[in-house]
Amino acid sequence: MGRYLGLIALGLMLAGCNIASPPPETGKTRQVVSTQNIPASMVGVQAKQLFGKAGGGSRQGAEPFGGYSKGCLAGGTQLPETGPTWQAMRLSRNRNWGHPEAIDFIQKLSRTAARQPGWSGLYIGDISQPRGGPMLTGHASHQIGMDIDIWMRPADRLNLSRAERESISSISMRRSRGAFTNDQWTRAHHEIIKAAAQDSRTARIFVFPGAKVRMCKDETGDRAWLRKIRPWYGHHYHFHVRLKCPDNARGCVNQTPPPPGDGCADAQQWVNNILNPPPPDPNAPKPKPRRELTMHDLPRQCVSVLQAN
């Protein structure tokens, strides 16, 4: 028996396989996610076309493979369209899928949001496609089920119809091109984003520069969580939560942690540059055009993620 088990283990190592346990609530079967050669039918095809066709998650153990902007998701879990303290928006996109840790994070944070005045919970934007991967439109990231867009609009109603969720829009929180928050910003926004950052699973949160500076000025207690709040372009209709790779996800690639400190001086510099733009650098290299990813750019496990039932 010992010799037999040893041969199985050796075979798995040679195949470069990854095994993960499925989330108990999904009822998915335990399955090996192998590294496979790219079949001829996938060669030369844009990866977004392949992943965009997947209507549901794969029946595999839940595991992200690769990085946030170059990866895929095995065993994705769908966020229910409506819950006690959340609603998924833009259902036609079918992007309310994520790793079980992301789904749990949303449910936990939405309960916190529901305790804020004027909020019944959260409106959830894009997470990932059913099997992750590059999207047909929009995001470069959101590929491994660990990125979550959360609307800035207070979720005061949790009985929106499917049609309303297609037509209703979030609310911008910025003024002066993002240098400052506007009169729609409330202390509740501060507290919800703070709670998201204080979750140990959070790697970073992207918001527009004026919001970061506002939170830096308003926070009077523990400031450690501010390190995770990172200024970035846009992100005034929603804030973007990026979770760390799960501890047992050997094929997942974390982003480099933010620099030490609260990052408030850096955010203030962003604001200064918005208000008084520096002259363009004549020696700055021209941005390279974005190249569409193919399966050759993604981890080899992504082949079996697409091929699995």
PDB file of N, CA, C and O in Angstrom, residues 69 77 113 160 196 217 236 247 250 286:
ATOM      1  N   SER A  69      -4.051  40.082 -13.247  1.00  0.00           N
ATOM      2  CA  SER A  69      -4.243  40.527 -14.629  1.00  0.00           C
ATOM      3  C   SER A  69      -3.772  39.503 -15.641  1.00  0.00           C
ATOM      4  O   SER A  69      -3.660  39.808 -16.835  1.00  0.00           O
ATOM      5  N   THR A  77     -17.298  30.327  -7.370  1.00  0.00           N
ATOM      6  CA  THR A  77     -18.596  30.338  -6.704  1.00  0.00           C
ATOM      7  C   THR A  77     -19.358  31.580  -7.125  1.00  0.00           C
ATOM      8  O   THR A  77     -18.790  32.674  -7.194  1.00  0.00           O
ATOM      9  N   ALA A 113     -21.790  47.158   6.420  1.00  0.00           N
ATOM     10  CA  ALA A 113     -22.373  48.322   5.743  1.00  0.00           C
ATOM     11  C   ALA A 113     -23.812  48.548   6.169  1.00  0.00           C
ATOM     12  O   ALA A 113     -24.266  49.700   6.284  1.00  0.00           O
ATOM     13  N   LEU A 160     -34.278  45.631  -5.767  1.00  0.00           N
ATOM     14  CA  LEU A 160     -34.187  46.072  -7.153  1.00  0.00           C
ATOM     15  C   LEU A 160     -34.466  44.904  -8.091  1.00  0.00           C
ATOM     16  O   LEU A 160     -33.970  43.792  -7.888  1.00  0.00           O
ATOM     17  N   ALA A 196     -13.340  47.303   5.220  1.00  0.00           N
ATOM     18  CA  ALA A 196     -12.802  46.450   4.158  1.00  0.00           C
ATOM     19  C   ALA A 196     -11.288  46.335   4.274  1.00  0.00           C
ATOM     20  O   ALA A 196     -10.713  45.250   4.103  1.00  0.00           O
ATOM     21  N   LYS A 217      -7.207  62.655   6.465  1.00  0.00           N
ATOM     22  CA  LYS A 217      -7.477  63.810   7.312  1.00  0.00           C
ATOM     23  C   LYS A 217      -8.506  63.501   8.392  1.00  0.00           C
ATOM     24  O   LYS A 217      -8.447  64.051   9.499  1.00  0.00           O
ATOM     25  N   HIS A 236     -14.132  56.475  -8.635  1.00  0.00           N
ATOM     26  CA  HIS A 236     -14.933  57.418  -7.862  1.00  0.00           C
ATOM     27  C   HIS A 236     -16.408  57.026  -7.862  1.00  0.00           C
ATOM     28  O   HIS A 236     -17.177  57.546  -7.068  1.00  0.00           O
ATOM     29  N   ASP A 247      -4.262  31.134   1.398  1.00  0.00           N
ATOM     30  CA  ASP A 247      -3.028  30.530   1.934  1.00  0.00           C
ATOM     31  C   ASP A 247      -2.635  29.247   1.216  1.00  0.00           C
ATOM     32  O   ASP A 247      -1.457  28.963   1.053  1.00  0.00           O
ATOM     33  N   ARG A 250      -1.294  27.472  -4.214  1.00  0.00           N
ATOM     34  CA  ARG A 250       0.114  27.462  -4.619  1.00  0.00           C
ATOM     35  C   ARG A 250       0.337  28.062  -5.993  1.00  0.00           C
ATOM     36  O   ARG A 250       1.431  28.515  -6.307  1.00  0.00           O
ATOM     37  N   LYS A 286       6.749  56.262 -25.011  1.00  0.00           N
ATOM     38  CA  LYS A 286       5.356  56.177 -25.412  1.00  0.00           C
ATOM     39  C   LYS A 286       4.747  54.878 -24.865  1.00  0.00           C
ATOM     40  O   LYS A 286       5.405  53.833 -24.868  1.00  0.00           O
TER      41      LYS A 286
END
